[in-house]
Amino acid sequence: MMIIKCFLVVLLASFCLGVNTTLDDLISEIFKTDSSTQGTPTPPLQPSTPTQPSTPTQIKYESCGIQKECVPRWLCANDTINTSGENIIDIRIDGPCSNYLELCCEIPNKRDKPDISVEPIDRGCGYQNPNGIGFKITGAIDQEAEFGEFPWMVAILREESQLNLYECGGALIAPDVILTAAHCVHNKDAKSLIVRAGEWDTQTKVEIIPHEDRYVKDIIYHEQFNKGSLYNDVALLFLEVPFSFKLNIQPICLPNKGEEFELDRCYATGWGKNKFGKEGEYQVILKKIDLPVVENVQCQNNLRETRLGRHFILHDSFMCAGGEKGKDTCKGDGGSPLVCPIKGQPNRFKSAGIVAWGIGCGEENIPGVYAKVSYLRPWIDQKLALRQVDPKYFTA
């Protein structure tokens, strides 16, 4: 599935982390958000003010028959899909409407607003929406996440020549703070970066709650970050305008200093490639994979069997997860969170790792390597304290 996965070899460190024009074009194609303008550039984002849902009076829907229009399923009063999450939407359905999230609706049955709340809500950090928000999907044969299932997941975009190019992933830890990998934003101009929260399907705007964008004000990355070895691969992004917490935009909890997640089964999420190499494709709908955490000694031994060689030493700022064939983060997933369950609290998670690097993607007995958040927690706390960020946002 998914790392800005640059084959890390200490002797070949300069081989990775490059971005070329072809890759930018591909990713900008995936992350454009208006399905009616395929092949045209994404317009520049407006100033970073909270995004408001569009009202039906502002939208002209596609006709699908006499006195019928294709409208978002939750705006059709005779729709069998409701907002309780009990019913399902097939993400691969082929019907009269061009988008699977729309339904051919009798015009008199259209309604103005969905039943789902878009009001601000603060329920604490780390709460997953395991059944999604407003609807549940079927046809998820490629590990697609539910809409809003991981509300802390964000996309980091780079604004360039009126295009929004996907840079990497990240996690919301406070209304105006993003946790990501240093290698994603190292030497980047903060003013060129945009954080998108609440995103799910990157090629549609008709999700039940829209995504929101914010410009980045400042980037802080670890002073001991090593761009060759990726030691201390952590960064914080501070936003121009904070997000308001909604059902699909919520923070993730942080682990305690030194906390271990060995043998836990955790989730990684992202829009990165589904396999390594030219055959891999970037994902349109957010993907999730469940991975076992691998103890560091075992991970080091496994990595020594690769081209890293028998003298390779896994730095203390790393942790490992995966090693199961076909299940891994991959190119394009750098900075995305690895979240592990909080014991005794169902459907609640902490950010254990940040996607950093690996050898290939999805190879058996070769775990992916992640920045270890519990090891880096003192640095994170210090930087947040200097900005007077309230710990309540990321404390379980």
XYZ file of C-alpha atoms in Angstrom:
396
model
C 0.000 0.000 0.000
C 1.816 2.969 0.979
C 6.188 5.160 2.485
C 7.850 8.025 0.960
C 9.760 4.868 1.161
C 13.060 5.538 0.009
C 15.213 2.438 0.116
C 17.275 3.463 3.081
C 20.814 2.219 2.893
C 23.310 4.261 4.816
C 25.766 4.053 1.942
C 23.090 4.942 -0.617
C 21.087 7.458 1.359
C 21.211 10.088 -1.334
C 19.255 7.750 -3.660
C 15.962 8.624 -2.068
C 13.455 11.303 -1.228
C 13.546 12.835 -4.705
C 10.370 14.030 -6.449
C 10.173 14.394 -10.195
C 7.747 16.134 -12.488
C 6.072 12.899 -13.554
C 5.329 11.988 -9.941
C 3.988 15.480 -9.205
C 1.679 15.276 -12.193
C 0.395 11.869 -11.126
C -0.284 12.898 -7.559
C -1.922 16.194 -8.512
C -4.244 14.206 -10.783
C -5.250 11.995 -7.862
C -5.743 14.836 -5.393
C -7.884 17.095 -7.521
C -11.299 17.284 -5.963
C -13.792 18.124 -8.668
C -14.852 15.110 -10.713
C -16.452 17.400 -13.302
C -13.138 19.000 -14.270
C -10.924 16.021 -14.990
C -7.875 16.999 -16.993
C -7.934 20.638 -15.850
C -5.662 22.125 -13.186
C -6.921 22.411 -9.634
C -7.548 26.113 -8.929
C -5.537 27.738 -6.151
C -7.050 27.397 -2.695
C -8.820 30.339 -1.140
C -7.429 31.890 2.063
C -7.413 29.561 5.041
C -10.868 30.114 6.457
C -13.121 27.287 7.654
C -14.759 25.468 4.768
C -18.556 25.530 4.857
C -20.743 22.843 3.259
C -22.238 23.870 -0.060
C -26.001 24.226 -0.053
C -28.088 22.435 -2.674
C -29.271 25.776 -4.132
C -25.660 26.460 -5.164
C -25.237 23.180 -7.021
C -26.732 22.106 -10.317
C -27.053 18.345 -10.177
C -26.806 15.996 -13.125
C -30.151 14.940 -14.607
C -30.897 11.198 -14.573
C -34.432 11.215 -15.962
C -37.592 13.271 -16.127
C -37.862 15.274 -12.903
C -34.892 13.327 -11.494
C -31.394 14.420 -10.470
C -28.277 12.682 -9.167
C -27.899 14.096 -5.670
C -25.793 13.022 -2.682
C -27.551 9.976 -1.256
C -28.201 11.619 2.114
C -30.135 14.460 0.439
C -32.812 12.192 -1.041
C -35.804 11.705 1.242
C -36.780 8.367 -0.333
C -33.233 7.057 -0.151
C -32.809 3.682 1.513
C -29.436 4.869 2.782
C -29.758 6.567 6.169
C -27.314 8.301 8.450
C -27.289 5.641 11.167
C -24.479 3.669 9.583
C -26.693 0.570 9.405
C -26.908 0.593 5.612
C -24.131 0.449 3.094
C -22.949 2.108 -0.088
C -21.113 0.063 -2.701
C -18.039 2.081 -3.694
C -17.850 0.131 -6.975
C -21.505 0.421 -7.948
C -22.356 1.137 -11.605
C -25.658 3.019 -11.815
C -27.358 5.957 -13.540
C -25.248 8.465 -11.603
C -21.586 9.016 -12.405
C -20.560 9.037 -8.727
C -21.246 6.144 -6.342
C -22.026 8.644 -3.554
C -24.971 10.021 -5.555
C -28.480 8.604 -6.041
C -30.999 9.225 -8.809
C -33.626 11.102 -6.826
C -37.108 12.393 -7.625
C -36.744 16.190 -7.512
C -39.666 16.648 -5.040
C -37.853 14.301 -2.645
C -34.662 16.342 -2.473
C -33.876 17.827 0.921
C -31.642 20.730 1.831
C -29.500 19.286 4.607
C -28.298 15.828 5.651
C -29.347 14.429 9.005
C -25.729 14.066 10.119
C -24.405 16.867 12.324
C -21.659 19.138 11.005
C -21.526 21.155 14.215
C -18.276 21.383 16.215
C -17.737 18.473 18.575
C -14.908 17.763 21.016
C -15.014 14.220 22.363
C -11.338 13.808 23.232
C -8.433 12.415 21.246
C -8.009 9.110 19.489
C -11.599 8.004 18.917
C -12.062 6.022 15.724
C -15.358 5.911 13.817
C -15.229 2.165 13.047
C -18.476 2.157 11.053
C -17.754 5.407 9.280
C -19.932 8.510 9.407
C -23.405 8.603 7.872
C -22.947 5.494 5.754
C -20.977 2.269 5.610
C -19.247 1.080 2.469
C -19.194 -2.305 0.811
C -17.059 -3.384 -2.116
C -13.958 -2.447 -0.093
C -11.775 -5.191 -1.538
C -8.574 -3.132 -1.406
C -8.523 -2.178 2.281
C -10.421 1.081 1.828
C -11.167 2.910 5.082
C -14.687 4.013 5.978
C -15.496 7.688 5.529
C -14.306 9.446 8.705
C -12.976 6.214 10.224
C -9.608 7.821 11.070
C -10.537 11.480 11.718
C -6.982 12.508 12.635
C -5.585 11.632 9.184
C -4.527 14.619 7.066
C -2.980 15.137 3.641
C -0.117 17.616 3.316
C -0.209 19.387 -0.041
C 2.242 21.720 -1.755
C 0.871 24.675 -3.682
C 2.759 25.119 -6.944
C 1.757 26.834 -10.186
C -1.940 26.785 -9.260
C -1.777 23.057 -8.515
C -2.083 21.306 -5.168
C 0.534 18.531 -5.219
C 0.365 15.754 -2.642
C 3.473 15.817 -0.467
C 2.828 13.263 2.308
C 0.542 12.329 5.193
C 0.246 13.556 8.754
C -1.872 13.438 11.893
C -3.824 16.147 13.699
C -2.783 16.398 17.373
C -4.270 19.808 18.253
C -6.565 22.236 16.412
C -3.613 23.953 14.743
C -0.822 21.352 15.010
C 0.103 18.474 12.691
C 2.536 15.649 13.504
C 4.448 14.370 10.475
C 7.870 13.142 9.318
C 10.770 15.560 9.028
C 11.808 14.078 5.671
C 8.448 15.198 4.216
C 8.904 18.877 5.008
C 12.664 19.319 5.407
C 13.780 22.529 3.664
C 10.225 23.207 2.438
C 8.742 26.689 2.432
C 6.001 26.655 5.071
C 3.948 29.183 3.115
C 3.684 26.772 0.187
C 2.155 23.954 2.266
C -1.524 23.267 2.856
C -3.027 20.747 5.273
C -6.255 19.030 4.267
C -8.309 17.414 7.041
C -11.465 15.341 6.708
C -10.418 14.032 3.272
C -11.439 10.532 2.132
C -12.131 10.159 -1.592
C -9.729 12.560 -3.292
C -11.745 12.781 -6.514
C -15.087 13.929 -5.160
C -16.501 16.811 -3.133
C -19.809 15.162 -2.277
C -18.863 13.391 0.957
C -21.470 13.914 3.657
C -19.109 16.317 5.516
C -16.637 18.246 3.331
C -12.900 18.316 3.873
C -11.217 21.526 4.996
C -7.898 23.169 4.072
C -5.507 25.299 6.125
C -2.268 27.027 5.212
C 0.870 26.193 7.216
C 2.422 29.010 9.220
C 5.574 27.355 10.628
C 7.531 24.115 10.315
C 9.648 22.770 13.158
C 11.651 19.585 12.690
C 14.006 17.794 15.055
C 17.407 19.440 15.399
C 19.096 16.020 15.230
C 17.164 14.897 12.161
C 19.544 13.185 9.745
C 18.330 13.359 6.157
C 20.582 10.448 5.160
C 19.774 7.924 7.869
C 16.397 9.515 8.816
C 17.225 9.409 12.533
C 14.772 11.538 14.588
C 12.373 11.780 11.655
C 9.746 14.021 13.250
C 8.287 17.456 12.496
C 5.452 19.669 13.681
C 3.420 21.933 11.414
C 1.685 24.947 12.963
C -1.304 26.242 11.017
C -2.424 29.761 10.151
C -5.988 29.014 11.313
C -7.021 26.138 13.611
C -9.451 23.440 12.578
C -12.771 23.138 14.374
C -13.267 19.563 15.551
C -16.094 17.730 13.774
C -17.028 14.091 13.452
C -14.530 13.678 10.603
C -11.841 15.993 12.017
C -10.490 14.935 15.418
C -7.018 14.694 17.034
C -5.029 11.529 17.772
C -3.645 10.833 21.241
C 0.104 10.738 21.860
C 1.824 7.905 23.760
C 3.633 8.405 27.033
C 7.399 8.794 27.000
C 8.970 5.350 26.547
C 5.646 3.583 26.027
C 5.976 0.340 24.063
C 3.499 -1.276 21.691
C 5.317 -4.548 21.047
C 3.121 -7.350 19.704
C 0.153 -4.988 19.343
C -1.765 -4.980 16.088
C -2.004 -1.434 14.792
C -3.312 0.547 11.803
C -1.454 2.570 9.200
C -3.397 4.795 6.809
C -2.593 6.739 3.663
C -3.129 7.451 -0.020
C 0.245 6.030 -1.083
C 1.098 3.360 -3.634
C -0.446 -0.113 -3.370
C 2.807 -1.767 -4.395
C 6.432 -0.873 -4.998
C 7.783 0.131 -8.392
C 6.262 1.362 -11.616
C 3.295 -0.982 -11.283
C 2.190 0.679 -8.036
C -0.696 3.138 -8.132
C -1.532 5.984 -5.782
C -4.859 5.534 -4.051
C -8.003 7.590 -4.547
C -9.842 6.482 -1.394
C -7.983 6.466 1.929
C -6.585 2.997 2.661
C -5.970 1.258 5.965
C -3.792 -1.728 6.800
C -3.502 -3.612 10.069
C 0.069 -4.451 10.995
C 1.802 -6.196 13.898
C 4.385 -4.197 15.824
C 7.749 -5.974 15.612
C 10.182 -5.860 18.528
C 13.260 -3.799 17.629
C 15.829 -6.588 18.074
C 13.844 -8.860 15.766
C 13.368 -6.027 13.283
C 17.096 -5.280 13.251
C 17.854 -8.938 12.594
C 15.343 -9.024 9.744
C 16.760 -5.874 8.181
C 20.291 -7.286 8.388
C 19.137 -9.990 5.965
C 18.514 -7.295 3.347
C 21.088 -5.231 1.447
C 21.564 -3.167 4.613
C 23.932 -5.932 5.677
C 24.858 -7.679 8.906
C 26.337 -4.589 10.564
C 23.181 -2.485 10.312
C 22.028 -1.000 13.638
C 18.437 0.173 14.094
C 18.486 3.579 15.773
C 16.542 4.103 19.010
C 14.333 6.715 17.320
C 12.763 3.972 15.159
C 10.161 1.272 15.695
C 8.985 -1.398 13.266
C 5.684 -2.871 12.113
C 4.630 -5.268 9.404
C 6.644 -8.020 7.764
C 3.528 -9.683 6.359
C 3.550 -10.255 2.617
C 1.538 -7.692 0.666
C 0.729 -5.539 3.712
C 2.857 -2.460 4.220
C 3.085 1.276 3.886
C 4.728 2.360 0.636
C 5.803 5.276 -1.541
C 3.637 8.316 -0.841
C 2.847 7.414 2.773
C 5.697 9.242 4.482
C 4.552 11.170 7.541
C 1.339 9.169 7.906
C 0.488 7.834 11.361
C 0.753 4.299 12.701
C -1.856 4.139 15.466
C -2.157 1.453 18.139
C -5.138 0.637 20.372
C -5.407 2.021 23.888
C -5.865 -0.981 26.142
C -9.259 -1.139 27.841
C -10.735 1.607 25.662
C -12.388 0.118 22.555
C -11.988 2.049 19.289
C -9.519 4.477 20.821
C -5.929 4.860 19.597
C -2.539 6.485 20.178
C -0.010 7.540 17.564
C 2.786 5.018 17.995
C 4.752 5.703 14.828
C 5.249 7.963 11.812
C 5.887 6.357 8.416
C 9.603 6.795 7.722
C 11.307 4.214 5.460
C 11.602 0.615 4.406
C 13.162 -1.879 2.022
C 10.651 -2.283 -0.790
C 6.972 -2.579 0.152
C 5.101 -5.550 1.541
C 7.987 -8.033 1.516
C 7.632 -11.012 3.831
C 9.714 -10.768 7.019
C 10.860 -7.236 6.176
C 8.999 -4.830 8.472
C 8.467 -1.178 7.648
C 10.319 1.358 9.800
C 8.562 4.205 11.610
C 9.705 7.151 13.701
C 8.992 6.140 17.306
C 6.672 8.726 18.824
C 7.155 7.619 22.457
C 10.943 8.069 22.086
C 10.409 11.491 20.491
C 7.728 12.577 22.960
C 10.054 14.812 25.081
C 11.002 16.799 21.969
C 7.346 17.069 20.932
C 6.311 18.217 24.403
C 9.055 20.842 24.505
C 8.062 22.368 21.176
C 4.351 22.330 22.003
C 4.973 23.939 25.395
C 6.873 26.789 23.730
C 3.770 27.433 21.599
C 1.484 27.052 24.638
C -0.466 24.181 23.068
C -2.801 22.659 25.646
C -1.890 18.959 26.344
C -5.605 18.142 26.763
C -5.911 17.803 22.993
C -3.549 14.807 22.733
C -3.766 13.251 26.225
C -5.849 10.089 26.618
